[in-house]
Coordinates of C-alpha atoms and ligand atoms in Angstrom, one line a residue:
M1 CA 12.8 -32.9 3.9
K2 CA 10.7 -34.9 1.5
F3 CA 10.9 -32.4 -1.3
E4 CA 13.6 -30.7 -3.8
I5 CA 13.6 -27.2 -4.0
A6 CA 14.8 -24.6 -6.7
D7 CA 14.9 -21.0 -6.2
L8 CA 13.0 -19.1 -9.1
T9 CA 14.8 -15.8 -8.8
P10 CA 17.3 -14.7 -6.0
R11 CA 15.1 -12.5 -3.9
I12 CA 11.5 -14.2 -4.5
G13 CA 9.9 -17.5 -5.4
T14 CA 10.9 -21.1 -4.8
E15 CA 9.7 -24.0 -6.7
I16 CA 9.0 -27.2 -4.8
K17 CA 9.0 -30.8 -6.4
A18 CA 7.0 -33.3 -4.4
S19 CA 4.4 -35.8 -4.9
K20 CA 0.9 -35.3 -4.2
Q21 CA 0.7 -38.1 -1.8
D22 CA 3.6 -36.8 0.3
L23 CA 2.0 -33.2 0.4
L24 CA -1.4 -34.5 1.3
Q25 CA -0.1 -36.8 4.2
G26 CA 0.7 -33.5 6.2
G27 CA 4.1 -34.3 7.5
L28 CA 5.4 -31.5 5.3
G29 CA 3.3 -28.5 6.6
E30 CA 5.8 -26.9 8.9
D31 CA 8.8 -27.0 6.5
I32 CA 6.5 -25.5 3.8
R33 CA 5.3 -22.9 6.0
Q34 CA 9.0 -22.0 6.9
L35 CA 10.0 -21.8 3.4
L36 CA 6.9 -19.5 2.5
E37 CA 7.9 -17.1 4.9
Q38 CA 11.5 -17.1 3.8
R39 CA 10.8 -17.0 0.1
G40 CA 7.5 -15.4 -0.3
V41 CA 6.1 -17.5 -3.1
L42 CA 6.1 -21.2 -3.5
L43 CA 5.4 -22.8 -6.9
F44 CA 4.3 -26.6 -7.5
R45 CA 4.3 -27.2 -11.2
E46 CA 1.4 -29.1 -12.7
L47 CA 0.6 -30.6 -9.3
N48 CA -3.0 -30.8 -10.6
L49 CA -4.6 -31.0 -7.2
T50 CA -8.6 -31.3 -7.4
D51 CA -10.3 -28.7 -5.3
D52 CA -10.9 -31.5 -2.7
E53 CA -7.0 -32.0 -2.6
Q54 CA -6.3 -28.5 -2.5
L55 CA -8.5 -28.0 0.4
A56 CA -6.8 -31.0 2.2
F57 CA -3.4 -29.6 1.3
A58 CA -4.4 -26.1 2.7
R59 CA -5.4 -27.6 6.0
T60 CA -1.7 -28.8 6.5
L61 CA -0.7 -25.5 6.4
G62 CA -3.2 -23.5 8.5
E63 CA -6.9 -22.7 9.3
V64 CA -8.9 -22.3 6.0
I65 CA -11.3 -19.2 5.5
D66 CA -14.8 -20.2 4.8
Q67 CA -15.1 -18.6 1.5
G68 CA -16.6 -19.5 -1.9
M69 CA -18.0 -23.0 -2.1
K70 CA -16.7 -24.7 1.0
G71 CA -13.3 -23.0 1.2
I72 CA -12.8 -22.9 -2.6
Y73 CA -13.2 -19.4 -4.2
K74 CA -13.4 -19.2 -7.8
I75 CA -11.2 -16.5 -9.5
S76 CA -13.1 -15.5 -12.7
L77 CA -14.1 -12.4 -14.3
D78 CA -17.5 -14.4 -15.2
P79 CA -20.3 -13.0 -13.1
A80 CA -21.9 -16.7 -13.6
L81 CA -19.1 -18.2 -12.0
N82 CA -18.2 -15.5 -9.4
D83 CA -20.7 -13.1 -8.0
T84 CA -18.1 -10.7 -6.9
A85 CA -16.5 -10.8 -10.3
D86 CA -16.7 -7.1 -10.8
Y87 CA -14.4 -6.5 -7.7
L88 CA -11.6 -8.7 -9.2
H89 CA -11.2 -6.2 -12.0
A90 CA -9.1 -4.4 -9.4
T91 CA -6.5 -7.4 -9.2
V92 CA -4.5 -5.6 -12.0
H93 CA -3.2 -3.4 -9.6
W94 CA -0.6 -4.2 -7.1
H95 CA -2.4 -5.2 -3.8
V96 CA -2.2 -7.1 -0.4
D97 CA -5.4 -9.1 0.2
G98 CA -7.1 -7.4 3.1
A99 CA -4.6 -4.8 4.0
Q100 CA -7.7 -2.7 4.8
D101 CA -8.2 -5.1 7.8
M102 CA -6.5 -5.4 11.3
V103 CA -5.3 -9.1 10.4
P104 CA -4.8 -9.8 6.8
T105 CA -5.1 -13.4 5.6
R106 CA -2.0 -15.4 6.1
A107 CA -1.4 -17.1 2.6
S108 CA -3.5 -18.0 -0.4
L109 CA -3.1 -21.1 -2.5
L110 CA -4.1 -20.6 -6.3
T111 CA -4.6 -23.6 -8.9
A112 CA -4.8 -22.7 -12.4
R113 CA -7.8 -24.4 -14.2
V114 CA -8.4 -22.5 -17.6
L115 CA -5.9 -20.2 -18.8
S116 CA -6.5 -16.8 -20.7
R117 CA -5.0 -16.6 -24.3
I118 CA -4.1 -13.0 -23.6
G119 CA -2.8 -11.8 -20.5
G120 CA -3.4 -13.5 -17.0
Q121 CA 0.2 -13.8 -15.8
T122 CA 0.4 -13.0 -12.2
E123 CA 3.2 -11.2 -10.6
F124 CA 4.4 -11.1 -6.9
A125 CA 6.7 -8.5 -5.1
N126 CA 8.5 -9.4 -1.9
T127 CA 8.0 -6.6 0.4
Y128 CA 10.5 -8.0 3.0
A129 CA 13.4 -7.8 0.4
A130 CA 12.3 -4.4 -0.5
Y131 CA 12.3 -3.2 3.0
D132 CA 15.8 -4.7 3.7
D133 CA 17.4 -3.2 0.7
L134 CA 16.1 0.4 1.2
P135 CA 18.9 2.8 1.9
A136 CA 19.2 3.6 5.7
D137 CA 17.4 7.0 5.3
R138 CA 14.4 5.8 3.5
K139 CA 14.2 2.9 6.1
A140 CA 14.0 5.5 9.0
E141 CA 11.5 7.5 6.8
A142 CA 9.3 4.4 6.3
D143 CA 9.5 3.5 9.7
S144 CA 8.1 6.7 11.0
L145 CA 5.1 6.7 8.4
R146 CA 1.3 5.6 9.0
V147 CA -0.8 4.8 6.0
V148 CA -4.6 5.1 5.8
H149 CA -5.9 1.9 3.8
S150 CA -9.4 1.8 2.8
Q151 CA -11.7 0.0 0.5
E152 CA -12.5 3.2 -1.1
Y153 CA -9.2 3.0 -2.9
I154 CA -9.9 -0.2 -4.4
Q155 CA -13.1 1.2 -5.8
R156 CA -11.9 4.5 -6.8
A157 CA -9.1 2.5 -9.2
M158 CA -12.0 1.1 -11.1
H159 CA -14.6 4.0 -10.8
P160 CA -12.4 7.2 -11.0
D161 CA -15.4 9.6 -10.8
P162 CA -17.8 8.4 -8.1
S163 CA -21.1 9.5 -7.5
E164 CA -22.0 10.7 -3.8
A165 CA -24.1 7.6 -3.4
Q166 CA -21.1 5.5 -4.3
L167 CA -18.7 7.2 -2.2
A168 CA -21.3 6.8 1.0
R169 CA -21.5 3.0 0.1
W170 CA -17.9 2.7 0.0
R171 CA -17.2 4.5 3.2
E172 CA -19.5 2.2 5.2
H173 CA -16.3 0.1 5.4
P174 CA -14.1 1.9 8.1
E175 CA -10.5 2.9 7.2
Q176 CA -7.6 1.5 8.9
V177 CA -4.4 3.2 9.7
H178 CA -1.4 1.0 9.5
P179 CA 2.3 1.3 9.7
M180 CA 4.1 1.5 6.3
V181 CA 6.5 -0.9 7.9
W182 CA 4.9 -4.0 9.4
T183 CA 7.2 -5.4 12.2
H184 CA 6.4 -9.0 12.4
R185 CA 6.7 -11.2 15.6
S186 CA 9.7 -12.9 14.0
G187 CA 11.6 -9.4 14.3
R188 CA 11.4 -9.3 10.3
K189 CA 9.9 -6.2 8.6
S190 CA 8.0 -5.9 5.4
L191 CA 6.4 -2.9 3.6
L192 CA 2.8 -2.6 3.6
L193 CA 1.6 -0.9 0.6
G194 CA -0.7 -1.6 -2.3
L195 CA -4.1 -0.3 -3.9
T196 CA -5.7 0.2 -0.6
A197 CA -3.1 2.8 0.5
G198 CA -4.7 5.8 -0.1
R199 CA -2.8 8.5 2.0
I200 CA -0.3 9.2 4.8
D201 CA -1.7 10.2 8.2
G202 CA -1.2 13.7 9.1
M203 CA 0.0 14.8 5.5
S204 CA -1.8 16.4 2.5
E205 CA -3.4 14.1 0.1
E206 CA -0.6 15.0 -2.5
E207 CA 2.5 14.7 -0.3
G208 CA 1.3 11.5 0.9
R209 CA 0.3 10.1 -2.4
R210 CA 3.8 10.9 -3.9
I211 CA 5.4 9.0 -0.8
I212 CA 3.2 6.1 -1.5
D213 CA 3.8 6.1 -5.0
D214 CA 7.6 6.3 -4.6
M215 CA 8.0 3.6 -2.3
Q216 CA 5.4 1.4 -4.3
A217 CA 7.8 2.0 -7.3
W218 CA 10.8 0.8 -5.2
A219 CA 9.1 -2.2 -3.7
T220 CA 8.1 -3.5 -7.3
Q221 CA 11.5 -3.2 -8.9
P222 CA 12.4 -6.3 -11.0
Q223 CA 14.9 -7.7 -8.5
F224 CA 11.8 -8.2 -5.9
V225 CA 9.4 -9.6 -8.4
Y226 CA 8.6 -12.9 -9.7
R227 CA 6.2 -13.2 -12.8
H228 CA 4.4 -16.4 -13.2
E229 CA 3.4 -17.7 -16.5
W230 CA 0.7 -20.2 -15.6
T231 CA 0.3 -23.7 -16.9
S232 CA -3.1 -25.3 -16.4
G233 CA -2.7 -27.4 -13.0
D234 CA 0.1 -25.2 -11.5
L235 CA -0.5 -24.4 -7.8
I236 CA 1.1 -21.2 -6.1
I237 CA 1.1 -20.2 -2.6
W238 CA 1.9 -16.7 -1.5
D239 CA 2.7 -15.2 1.8
N240 CA 0.4 -12.3 2.1
T241 CA 1.9 -11.0 5.1
G242 CA 5.0 -10.0 3.0
V243 CA 4.1 -10.1 -0.6
M244 CA 2.1 -7.8 -2.9
H245 CA 0.5 -9.2 -6.2
R246 CA -1.2 -8.3 -9.2
V247 CA -2.4 -9.9 -12.6
E248 CA -1.6 -8.8 -16.1
A249 CA -5.1 -7.7 -17.7
Y250 CA -7.0 -10.4 -19.4
P251 CA -10.4 -10.4 -21.1
A252 CA -13.5 -10.9 -19.0
D253 CA -14.7 -13.4 -21.6
S254 CA -11.5 -15.3 -21.7
G255 CA -12.5 -18.3 -19.6
R256 CA -9.8 -17.9 -17.1
L257 CA -10.3 -19.7 -14.0
L258 CA -8.5 -20.5 -10.9
S259 CA -9.4 -22.2 -7.6
R260 CA -8.3 -20.2 -4.5
T261 CA -8.0 -21.3 -1.0
T262 CA -7.0 -18.9 1.7
L263 CA -5.7 -19.4 5.1
V264 CA -6.9 -17.4 8.2
G265 CA -4.5 -14.5 9.2
E266 CA -2.4 -15.2 12.3
E267 CA -0.9 -11.8 12.9
P268 CA -2.3 -8.4 13.4
I269 CA -0.5 -5.7 11.5
A270 CA 1.9 -4.0 14.0
Ligands
OGA301 C1 -6.2 -13.2 -5.8 C2 -5.6 -12.2 -6.9 C3 -4.4 -12.6 -9.0 C4 -4.9 -13.6 -10.1 O1 -6.6 -14.2 -5.9 O2 -6.2 -12.7 -4.6 O3 -5.2 -11.3 -6.6 O4 -3.9 -13.8 -10.9 N1 -5.3 -13.1 -7.9 O5 -5.9 -13.8 -10.6
MN302 MN1 -5.5 -10.7 -4.6

């Protein structure tokens, strides 16, 4: 391997030290993908990739989603920089990107450009580790449950008292019912929860909500979480198939700006 590694916590996160040149050449893609699946989050401190370099590096890892400007989506709460900025306010809640879809994205790469003076740290929770550490009876319970995911629950977090018109608009996006435990082709299992999870199939709203909240609290305990304090130029990659993430609230006018590149999903939830 042409890089050095150092774990950030026992259960999630590894820092990779490698030169830009080695990363961009592409020969490391497979090793990095494997490490990502094992560790959930990879950090490259102050790598300072330009947007074009980030795109080139992402292509060594998988197929890039056509989002934003040529594969670079600006994470910013400033509507002048991001016309879906409104939606990003929901990222302060634990979530899995695209959990309301059949095939969530594979992973995302995030480079910090401008930091907020207040808040803006990003937290990641390893949901493979959270499943593995469940006591046997709770594993069996989780294995048996199916969870309804929807765009509506993302919106509800921001607009708790919706009008009929808002509800109708949100409900244009179909719901998805997913198992609470995603059994991957690798044979490993991860919990699938987060903001899109609204209720449990076949249960009352209240009972389902209580079980989802309990499981969510389990999965986000400190031993499963890595919290990143950004330095400008840091690059983080997270495995979106086995990690939930959220950002600590920051002011909309803070100037905080990150460049995100996302890899196409490779595995339907099963
Ligand atoms: C995302 C996201 C968190 C952040 O890019 O999907 O949730 O720290 N970002 O801005
Ligand atoms: Mn996100």
